[in-house]
mmCIF file of C-alpha atoms in Angstrom:
data_model
loop_
_atom_site.group_PDB
_atom_site.id
_atom_site.type_symbol
_atom_site.label_atom_id
_atom_site.label_comp_id
_atom_site.label_asym_id
_atom_site.label_seq_id
_atom_site.Cartn_x
_atom_site.Cartn_y
_atom_site.Cartn_z
ATOM 1 C CA UNK A 1 97.111 136.793 84.188
ATOM 2 C CA UNK A 2 93.667 137.747 85.387
ATOM 3 C CA UNK A 3 92.928 137.205 89.062
ATOM 4 C CA UNK A 4 89.213 137.161 89.812
ATOM 5 C CA UNK A 5 88.133 137.817 93.416
ATOM 6 C CA UNK A 6 84.700 136.377 94.170
ATOM 7 C CA UNK A 7 83.254 134.077 96.834
ATOM 8 C CA UNK A 8 82.237 131.552 94.144
ATOM 9 C CA UNK A 9 85.507 131.611 92.159
ATOM 10 C CA UNK A 10 88.644 129.772 93.210
ATOM 11 C CA UNK A 11 91.407 132.130 94.367
ATOM 12 C CA UNK A 12 94.657 132.260 92.432
ATOM 13 C CA UNK A 13 97.694 132.955 94.631
ATOM 14 C CA UNK A 14 100.560 132.602 92.159
ATOM 15 C CA UNK A 15 101.429 131.339 88.689
ATOM 16 C CA UNK A 16 104.446 130.994 86.475
ATOM 17 C CA UNK A 17 106.453 128.845 84.159
ATOM 18 C CA UNK A 18 109.360 126.537 84.915
ATOM 19 C CA UNK A 19 110.982 125.480 81.676
ATOM 20 C CA UNK A 20 108.144 124.415 79.397
ATOM 21 C CA UNK A 21 105.755 123.717 82.285
ATOM 22 C CA UNK A 22 103.170 126.233 83.485
ATOM 23 C CA UNK A 23 102.020 126.147 87.097
ATOM 24 C CA UNK A 24 99.278 127.695 89.191
ATOM 25 C CA UNK A 25 98.991 128.001 92.969
ATOM 26 C CA UNK A 26 95.286 127.878 93.777
ATOM 27 C CA UNK A 27 93.151 127.970 96.904
ATOM 28 C CA UNK A 28 92.591 124.522 98.461
ATOM 29 C CA UNK A 29 88.943 123.424 98.385
ATOM 30 C CA UNK A 30 88.327 120.340 100.523
ATOM 31 C CA UNK A 31 85.018 119.322 98.995
ATOM 32 C CA UNK A 32 84.247 117.158 95.956
ATOM 33 C CA UNK A 33 83.579 118.412 92.457
ATOM 34 C CA UNK A 34 79.989 118.872 91.361
ATOM 35 C CA UNK A 35 80.578 115.956 88.955
ATOM 36 C CA UNK A 36 81.509 113.675 91.864
ATOM 37 C CA UNK A 37 78.499 114.881 93.845
ATOM 38 C CA UNK A 38 76.141 114.306 90.906
ATOM 39 C CA UNK A 39 77.446 110.777 90.375
ATOM 40 C CA UNK A 40 75.875 109.883 93.750
ATOM 41 C CA UNK A 41 73.050 112.369 94.297
ATOM 42 C CA UNK A 42 71.454 113.342 90.966
ATOM 43 C CA UNK A 43 68.841 114.482 90.391
ATOM 44 C CA UNK A 44 68.829 116.989 93.221
ATOM 45 C CA UNK A 45 65.822 118.794 94.744
ATOM 46 C CA UNK A 46 64.726 122.112 93.233
ATOM 47 C CA UNK A 47 65.938 124.212 96.200
ATOM 48 C CA UNK A 48 69.443 122.743 95.829
ATOM 49 C CA UNK A 49 69.423 123.354 92.076
ATOM 50 C CA UNK A 50 68.604 127.007 92.767
ATOM 51 C CA UNK A 51 71.374 127.252 95.386
ATOM 52 C CA UNK A 52 74.060 125.769 93.117
ATOM 53 C CA UNK A 53 72.982 127.563 89.936
ATOM 54 C CA UNK A 54 72.688 130.937 91.720
ATOM 55 C CA UNK A 55 76.248 130.604 93.049
ATOM 56 C CA UNK A 56 77.671 129.613 89.670
ATOM 57 C CA UNK A 57 75.632 132.290 87.850
ATOM 58 C CA UNK A 58 76.812 134.950 90.298
ATOM 59 C CA UNK A 59 80.431 133.928 89.649
ATOM 60 C CA UNK A 60 79.887 134.022 85.880
ATOM 61 C CA UNK A 61 78.146 137.394 86.067
ATOM 62 C CA UNK A 62 81.111 138.818 87.986
ATOM 63 C CA UNK A 63 83.651 137.288 85.583
ATOM 64 C CA UNK A 64 81.737 138.536 82.543
ATOM 65 C CA UNK A 65 81.678 142.055 84.035
ATOM 66 C CA UNK A 66 85.487 141.783 84.190
ATOM 67 C CA UNK A 67 85.564 140.768 80.516
ATOM 68 C CA UNK A 68 86.433 137.123 81.272
ATOM 69 C CA UNK A 69 84.523 134.207 79.769
ATOM 70 C CA UNK A 70 84.837 130.706 81.198
ATOM 71 C CA UNK A 71 84.297 128.710 77.960
ATOM 72 C CA UNK A 72 84.595 125.317 79.728
ATOM 73 C CA UNK A 73 81.853 125.270 82.349
ATOM 74 C CA UNK A 74 80.971 121.711 83.362
ATOM 75 C CA UNK A 75 80.384 119.915 86.685
ATOM 76 C CA UNK A 76 84.027 118.835 86.969
ATOM 77 C CA UNK A 77 85.047 122.525 86.940
ATOM 78 C CA UNK A 78 82.856 123.321 89.957
ATOM 79 C CA UNK A 79 84.094 122.392 93.419
ATOM 80 C CA UNK A 80 81.753 122.166 96.412
ATOM 81 C CA UNK A 81 83.182 123.904 99.464
ATOM 82 C CA UNK A 82 81.827 122.945 102.899
ATOM 83 C CA UNK A 83 80.060 125.802 104.692
ATOM 84 C CA UNK A 84 79.725 125.477 108.461
ATOM 85 C CA UNK A 85 76.328 127.187 108.633
ATOM 86 C CA UNK A 86 74.671 125.136 105.877
ATOM 87 C CA UNK A 87 74.208 121.507 104.891
ATOM 88 C CA UNK A 88 74.719 122.651 101.276
ATOM 89 C CA UNK A 89 78.204 123.251 99.925
ATOM 90 C CA UNK A 90 79.121 126.519 98.201
ATOM 91 C CA UNK A 91 79.853 126.064 94.475
ATOM 92 C CA UNK A 92 83.328 127.319 93.569
ATOM 93 C CA UNK A 93 84.029 127.826 89.879
ATOM 94 C CA UNK A 94 87.521 126.983 88.657
ATOM 95 C CA UNK A 95 89.496 126.672 85.405
ATOM 96 C CA UNK A 96 88.621 129.845 83.526
ATOM 97 C CA UNK A 97 90.195 128.645 80.313
ATOM 98 C CA UNK A 98 93.540 128.929 82.068
ATOM 99 C CA UNK A 99 95.419 127.766 79.001
ATOM 100 C CA UNK A 100 94.073 130.714 77.012
ATOM 101 C CA UNK A 101 94.980 133.156 79.768
ATOM 102 C CA UNK A 102 98.606 132.058 79.975
ATOM 103 C CA UNK A 103 99.018 131.535 76.250
ATOM 104 C CA UNK A 104 99.477 127.761 76.359
ATOM 105 C CA UNK A 105 97.932 125.415 73.838
ATOM 106 C CA UNK A 106 95.353 122.895 74.940
ATOM 107 C CA UNK A 107 94.354 119.721 73.159
ATOM 108 C CA UNK A 108 91.281 117.916 74.378
ATOM 109 C CA UNK A 109 91.088 114.190 73.673
ATOM 110 C CA UNK A 110 89.408 111.022 74.910
ATOM 111 C CA UNK A 111 87.050 111.174 77.882
ATOM 112 C CA UNK A 112 87.961 114.819 78.624
ATOM 113 C CA UNK A 113 86.747 115.796 75.150
ATOM 114 C CA UNK A 114 83.391 114.080 75.621
ATOM 115 C CA UNK A 115 82.942 115.688 79.063
ATOM 116 C CA UNK A 116 83.692 119.093 77.570
ATOM 117 C CA UNK A 117 81.621 118.538 74.395
ATOM 118 C CA UNK A 118 78.589 117.624 76.504
ATOM 119 C CA UNK A 119 78.419 121.246 77.755
ATOM 120 C CA UNK A 120 79.649 123.047 74.624
ATOM 121 C CA UNK A 121 77.513 125.832 73.159
ATOM 122 C CA UNK A 122 76.665 125.657 69.445
ATOM 123 C CA UNK A 123 78.621 128.852 68.731
ATOM 124 C CA UNK A 124 81.751 127.209 70.142
ATOM 125 C CA UNK A 125 81.363 124.420 67.592
ATOM 126 C CA UNK A 126 81.376 126.863 64.667
ATOM 127 C CA UNK A 127 85.059 127.755 64.387
ATOM 128 C CA UNK A 128 84.304 130.834 62.334
ATOM 129 C CA UNK A 129 82.177 132.308 65.113
ATOM 130 C CA UNK A 130 83.606 133.942 68.246
ATOM 131 C CA UNK A 131 81.868 132.722 71.392
ATOM 132 C CA UNK A 132 80.930 135.272 74.060
ATOM 133 C CA UNK A 133 79.273 135.184 77.485
ATOM 134 C CA UNK A 134 76.216 133.443 76.035
ATOM 135 C CA UNK A 135 78.281 130.265 75.609
ATOM 136 C CA UNK A 136 78.727 130.241 79.391
ATOM 137 C CA UNK A 137 74.965 130.704 79.863
ATOM 138 C CA UNK A 138 74.319 127.729 77.565
ATOM 139 C CA UNK A 139 76.779 125.613 79.583
ATOM 140 C CA UNK A 140 75.115 126.781 82.814
ATOM 141 C CA UNK A 141 71.814 125.559 81.397
ATOM 142 C CA UNK A 142 73.427 122.205 80.644
ATOM 143 C CA UNK A 143 74.717 121.997 84.237
ATOM 144 C CA UNK A 144 71.208 122.848 85.509
ATOM 145 C CA UNK A 145 69.802 120.127 83.244
ATOM 146 C CA UNK A 146 72.199 117.589 84.773
ATOM 147 C CA UNK A 147 71.333 118.760 88.307
ATOM 148 C CA UNK A 148 67.601 118.515 87.623
ATOM 149 C CA UNK A 149 67.454 115.267 85.659
ATOM 150 C CA UNK A 150 70.646 113.382 86.470
ATOM 151 C CA UNK A 151 71.548 113.198 82.780
ATOM 152 C CA UNK A 152 72.787 115.480 80.032
ATOM 153 C CA UNK A 153 70.328 116.193 77.225
ATOM 154 C CA UNK A 154 72.654 115.019 74.452
ATOM 155 C CA UNK A 155 74.870 111.961 74.590
ATOM 156 C CA UNK A 156 76.599 109.779 72.057
ATOM 157 C CA UNK A 157 79.563 107.440 71.826
ATOM 158 C CA UNK A 158 80.743 109.577 68.920
ATOM 159 C CA UNK A 159 82.124 113.065 69.601
ATOM 160 C CA UNK A 160 80.961 114.184 66.145
ATOM 161 C CA UNK A 161 77.385 113.005 66.817
ATOM 162 C CA UNK A 162 77.421 114.768 70.182
ATOM 163 C CA UNK A 163 78.503 118.031 68.564
ATOM 164 C CA UNK A 164 75.822 117.681 65.884
ATOM 165 C CA UNK A 165 73.202 117.127 68.586
ATOM 166 C CA UNK A 166 74.040 120.536 70.100
ATOM 167 C CA UNK A 167 73.540 122.104 66.679
ATOM 168 C CA UNK A 168 70.405 120.265 65.549
ATOM 169 C CA UNK A 169 68.455 118.698 68.407
ATOM 170 C CA UNK A 170 66.086 120.140 70.954
ATOM 171 C CA UNK A 171 66.483 118.775 74.461
ATOM 172 C CA UNK A 172 63.591 117.041 76.197
ATOM 173 C CA UNK A 173 62.067 119.140 78.975
ATOM 174 C CA UNK A 174 63.789 117.996 82.196
ATOM 175 C CA UNK A 175 60.325 117.913 83.827
ATOM 176 C CA UNK A 176 59.559 114.905 81.624
ATOM 177 C CA UNK A 177 62.498 113.118 83.285
ATOM 178 C CA UNK A 178 62.040 114.437 86.831
ATOM 179 C CA UNK A 179 58.348 114.855 87.715
ATOM 180 C CA UNK A 180 59.279 116.638 90.991
ATOM 181 C CA UNK A 181 60.815 119.530 89.060
ATOM 182 C CA UNK A 182 58.602 122.653 88.894
ATOM 183 C CA UNK A 183 57.447 123.353 85.339
ATOM 184 C CA UNK A 184 58.776 126.934 85.473
ATOM 185 C CA UNK A 185 62.236 125.622 86.371
ATOM 186 C CA UNK A 186 62.179 123.170 83.485
ATOM 187 C CA UNK A 187 61.278 125.983 81.081
ATOM 188 C CA UNK A 188 64.028 128.239 82.483
ATOM 189 C CA UNK A 189 66.593 125.467 82.008
ATOM 190 C CA UNK A 190 65.459 124.937 78.404
ATOM 191 C CA UNK A 191 65.702 128.679 77.742
ATOM 192 C CA UNK A 192 69.325 128.738 78.957
#
């Protein structure tokens, strides 16, 4: 099991298996998830977008340097930890494809599938292609899009249509949705 030590990554204290059940003992984070935060506060101002994305990007950069890819970055996998010296909460990245790390099998269905598919990189859709750190960068761009516009660029009631949108559609510039967003930030989000 890989234990990543970074200020923006949840700490793992212990793990194991009891019978057929795997368990993890993780650091307690008292704040909400980024998904919960966004359900009430999106879109967020540009300075907050920078704060959250920098923290998540720093965590990903560290993990990638350790040879670990996240492969499931989405707002529900980011917790917001209160910081006494700031009104903003520190983003804490969790769930680094834990099932892959411990050798368990994961099946994504229902609402969880659609939440995951909304942030899935095109190379993760092509089964024949091995995804690398760039899939995490794509997902980070999708998180930034949600922070900046309050929506995800692709949505559909059908999981298949959502996956096809990642492969074939170009997202609308988030500046067209949020006029307060600096043009350079909108372009950076589209590049990711």
